[in-house]
Amino acid sequence: MYMMWMDLFIMIFATFRITRLVVNDSITSFLRNPFLEISYMEDENGQLFEQTVIKGKGIRRWIGELLSCYWCFGIWCSLFVVLVYVNVDQVQIVFLIFAVAGVASFIQSMVSD
């Protein structure tokens, strides 16, 4: 399999953006809600912090663990992105869009305070 550097970067940033979209972004909270419960706790200084509680047992719990862990989901997402990217030519433009959004997200996180 021959791959250009640009293909690799598209897959890397598409994986980054899709993973962040599924695990962190509020727009996809409906996907996480059946598996995770978010509660807010107060520490000894009065600061609120978010605590994620995984719901259920068996496969439901496994999916909850996956959706609550950026690194865990990222592995499976990268497998999906690589397999689809190299085997389905028509989907490459979708991954390019995610990659551009991923780079923009990365840059935004670097320049924001």
PDB file of C-alpha atoms in Angstrom:
ATOM      1  CA  MET A   1       0.000   0.000   0.000  1.00  0.00           C
ATOM      2  CA  TYR A   2       1.479   3.305  -1.102  1.00  0.00           C
ATOM      3  CA  MET A   3       0.342   6.371   0.789  1.00  0.00           C
ATOM      4  CA  MET A   4       1.324   9.988   0.407  1.00  0.00           C
ATOM      5  CA  TRP A   5       2.122  12.184   3.397  1.00  0.00           C
ATOM      6  CA  MET A   6      -0.971  14.273   2.703  1.00  0.00           C
ATOM      7  CA  ASP A   7      -3.166  11.178   3.036  1.00  0.00           C
ATOM      8  CA  LEU A   8      -1.585  10.414   6.393  1.00  0.00           C
ATOM      9  CA  PHE A   9      -2.193  13.948   7.675  1.00  0.00           C
ATOM     10  CA  ILE A  10      -5.798  13.869   6.450  1.00  0.00           C
ATOM     11  CA  MET A  11      -6.376  10.618   8.331  1.00  0.00           C
ATOM     12  CA  ILE A  12      -4.656  11.926  11.484  1.00  0.00           C
ATOM     13  CA  PHE A  13      -6.636  15.153  11.666  1.00  0.00           C
ATOM     14  CA  ALA A  14      -9.906  13.495  10.611  1.00  0.00           C
ATOM     15  CA  THR A  15      -9.457  10.983  13.433  1.00  0.00           C
ATOM     16  CA  PHE A  16      -8.696  13.816  15.853  1.00  0.00           C
ATOM     17  CA  ARG A  17     -11.820  15.760  14.870  1.00  0.00           C
ATOM     18  CA  ILE A  18     -14.211  12.789  14.770  1.00  0.00           C
ATOM     19  CA  THR A  19     -12.954  11.566  18.150  1.00  0.00           C
ATOM     20  CA  ARG A  20     -13.338  15.000  19.700  1.00  0.00           C
ATOM     21  CA  LEU A  21     -16.788  15.345  18.133  1.00  0.00           C
ATOM     22  CA  VAL A  22     -18.042  12.058  19.582  1.00  0.00           C
ATOM     23  CA  VAL A  23     -16.327  12.161  22.994  1.00  0.00           C
ATOM     24  CA  ASN A  24     -16.426  15.880  23.887  1.00  0.00           C
ATOM     25  CA  ASP A  25     -18.714  18.077  21.806  1.00  0.00           C
ATOM     26  CA  SER A  26     -22.175  18.943  23.117  1.00  0.00           C
ATOM     27  CA  ILE A  27     -23.744  18.487  19.680  1.00  0.00           C
ATOM     28  CA  THR A  28     -23.273  14.702  20.023  1.00  0.00           C
ATOM     29  CA  SER A  29     -24.330  14.421  23.666  1.00  0.00           C
ATOM     30  CA  PHE A  30     -27.441  12.534  22.514  1.00  0.00           C
ATOM     31  CA  LEU A  31     -25.108   9.680  21.487  1.00  0.00           C
ATOM     32  CA  ARG A  32     -23.447   9.590  24.909  1.00  0.00           C
ATOM     33  CA  ASN A  33     -26.535  10.124  27.102  1.00  0.00           C
ATOM     34  CA  PRO A  34     -27.775   6.491  27.060  1.00  0.00           C
ATOM     35  CA  PHE A  35     -24.352   5.363  28.292  1.00  0.00           C
ATOM     36  CA  LEU A  36     -23.033   8.206  30.453  1.00  0.00           C
ATOM     37  CA  GLU A  37     -24.333  10.493  33.146  1.00  0.00           C
ATOM     38  CA  ILE A  38     -22.631  13.807  33.824  1.00  0.00           C
ATOM     39  CA  SER A  39     -22.866  15.238  37.315  1.00  0.00           C
ATOM     40  CA  TYR A  40     -21.275  18.307  38.826  1.00  0.00           C
ATOM     41  CA  MET A  41     -19.503  18.144  42.153  1.00  0.00           C
ATOM     42  CA  GLU A  42     -18.013  20.844  44.338  1.00  0.00           C
ATOM     43  CA  ASP A  43     -14.472  20.546  45.627  1.00  0.00           C
ATOM     44  CA  GLU A  44     -13.207  21.816  48.989  1.00  0.00           C
ATOM     45  CA  ASN A  45     -12.524  25.253  47.446  1.00  0.00           C
ATOM     46  CA  GLY A  46     -16.075  25.624  46.176  1.00  0.00           C
ATOM     47  CA  GLN A  47     -15.105  25.060  42.543  1.00  0.00           C
ATOM     48  CA  LEU A  48     -17.446  22.951  40.415  1.00  0.00           C
ATOM     49  CA  PHE A  49     -16.010  20.073  38.446  1.00  0.00           C
ATOM     50  CA  GLU A  50     -17.578  17.608  36.060  1.00  0.00           C
ATOM     51  CA  GLN A  51     -17.782  13.931  36.940  1.00  0.00           C
ATOM     52  CA  THR A  52     -18.710  11.270  34.388  1.00  0.00           C
ATOM     53  CA  VAL A  53     -20.566   8.193  35.619  1.00  0.00           C
ATOM     54  CA  ILE A  54     -20.800   5.192  33.309  1.00  0.00           C
ATOM     55  CA  LYS A  55     -24.258   3.592  33.210  1.00  0.00           C
ATOM     56  CA  GLY A  56     -25.278  -0.042  33.045  1.00  0.00           C
ATOM     57  CA  LYS A  57     -23.531  -3.376  32.738  1.00  0.00           C
ATOM     58  CA  GLY A  58     -22.207  -5.536  29.927  1.00  0.00           C
ATOM     59  CA  ILE A  59     -22.179  -4.037  26.441  1.00  0.00           C
ATOM     60  CA  ARG A  60     -23.836  -0.817  27.644  1.00  0.00           C
ATOM     61  CA  ARG A  61     -21.049  -0.285  30.154  1.00  0.00           C
ATOM     62  CA  TRP A  62     -18.398  -1.157  27.553  1.00  0.00           C
ATOM     63  CA  ILE A  63     -19.814   1.455  25.161  1.00  0.00           C
ATOM     64  CA  GLY A  64     -19.954   3.945  28.045  1.00  0.00           C
ATOM     65  CA  GLU A  65     -16.297   3.292  28.829  1.00  0.00           C
ATOM     66  CA  LEU A  66     -15.446   3.778  25.169  1.00  0.00           C
ATOM     67  CA  LEU A  67     -17.398   7.047  24.891  1.00  0.00           C
ATOM     68  CA  SER A  68     -15.889   8.455  28.071  1.00  0.00           C
ATOM     69  CA  CYS A  69     -12.271   7.831  27.095  1.00  0.00           C
ATOM     70  CA  TYR A  70     -10.694  10.000  24.405  1.00  0.00           C
ATOM     71  CA  TRP A  71      -7.791   7.583  23.924  1.00  0.00           C
ATOM     72  CA  CYS A  72      -9.966   4.451  23.851  1.00  0.00           C
ATOM     73  CA  PHE A  73     -12.370   5.860  21.283  1.00  0.00           C
ATOM     74  CA  GLY A  74      -9.469   7.307  19.287  1.00  0.00           C
ATOM     75  CA  ILE A  75      -7.984   3.861  18.642  1.00  0.00           C
ATOM     76  CA  TRP A  76     -11.244   2.510  17.227  1.00  0.00           C
ATOM     77  CA  CYS A  77     -11.870   5.715  15.302  1.00  0.00           C
ATOM     78  CA  SER A  78      -8.414   5.567  13.720  1.00  0.00           C
ATOM     79  CA  LEU A  79      -9.016   1.956  12.669  1.00  0.00           C
ATOM     80  CA  PHE A  80     -12.315   2.983  11.057  1.00  0.00           C
ATOM     81  CA  VAL A  81     -10.815   6.039   9.333  1.00  0.00           C
ATOM     82  CA  VAL A  82      -7.834   4.141   7.908  1.00  0.00           C
ATOM     83  CA  LEU A  83      -9.903   1.197   6.657  1.00  0.00           C
ATOM     84  CA  VAL A  84     -12.523   3.402   5.034  1.00  0.00           C
ATOM     85  CA  TYR A  85     -10.022   5.936   3.672  1.00  0.00           C
ATOM     86  CA  VAL A  86      -7.930   3.346   1.845  1.00  0.00           C
ATOM     87  CA  ASN A  87     -10.868   1.264   0.596  1.00  0.00           C
ATOM     88  CA  VAL A  88     -13.651   3.727  -0.294  1.00  0.00           C
ATOM     89  CA  ASP A  89     -12.553   6.548  -2.592  1.00  0.00           C
ATOM     90  CA  GLN A  90     -15.870   8.422  -2.429  1.00  0.00           C
ATOM     91  CA  VAL A  91     -15.543   9.015   1.335  1.00  0.00           C
ATOM     92  CA  GLN A  92     -12.164  10.728   1.198  1.00  0.00           C
ATOM     93  CA  ILE A  93     -13.759  14.170   0.742  1.00  0.00           C
ATOM     94  CA  VAL A  94     -15.710  13.686   3.991  1.00  0.00           C
ATOM     95  CA  PHE A  95     -12.491  12.882   5.838  1.00  0.00           C
ATOM     96  CA  LEU A  96     -10.851  15.911   4.216  1.00  0.00           C
ATOM     97  CA  ILE A  97     -13.623  18.103   5.676  1.00  0.00           C
ATOM     98  CA  PHE A  98     -13.111  16.563   9.122  1.00  0.00           C
ATOM     99  CA  ALA A  99      -9.345  17.037   8.752  1.00  0.00           C
ATOM    100  CA  VAL A 100      -9.693  20.736   7.926  1.00  0.00           C
ATOM    101  CA  ALA A 101     -12.046  21.144  10.897  1.00  0.00           C
ATOM    102  CA  GLY A 102      -9.537  19.252  13.049  1.00  0.00           C
ATOM    103  CA  VAL A 103      -6.681  21.540  12.066  1.00  0.00           C
ATOM    104  CA  ALA A 104      -8.883  24.582  12.732  1.00  0.00           C
ATOM    105  CA  SER A 105      -9.828  23.170  16.143  1.00  0.00           C
ATOM    106  CA  PHE A 106      -6.179  22.492  16.955  1.00  0.00           C
ATOM    107  CA  ILE A 107      -5.139  26.011  15.956  1.00  0.00           C
ATOM    108  CA  GLN A 108      -8.003  27.504  17.978  1.00  0.00           C
ATOM    109  CA  SER A 109      -6.921  25.579  21.069  1.00  0.00           C
ATOM    110  CA  MET A 110      -3.365  26.880  20.623  1.00  0.00           C
ATOM    111  CA  VAL A 111      -4.335  30.553  20.350  1.00  0.00           C
ATOM    112  CA  SER A 112      -7.177  30.701  22.892  1.00  0.00           C
ATOM    113  CA  ASP A 113      -6.472  31.564  26.501  1.00  0.00           C
TER     114      ASP A 113
END
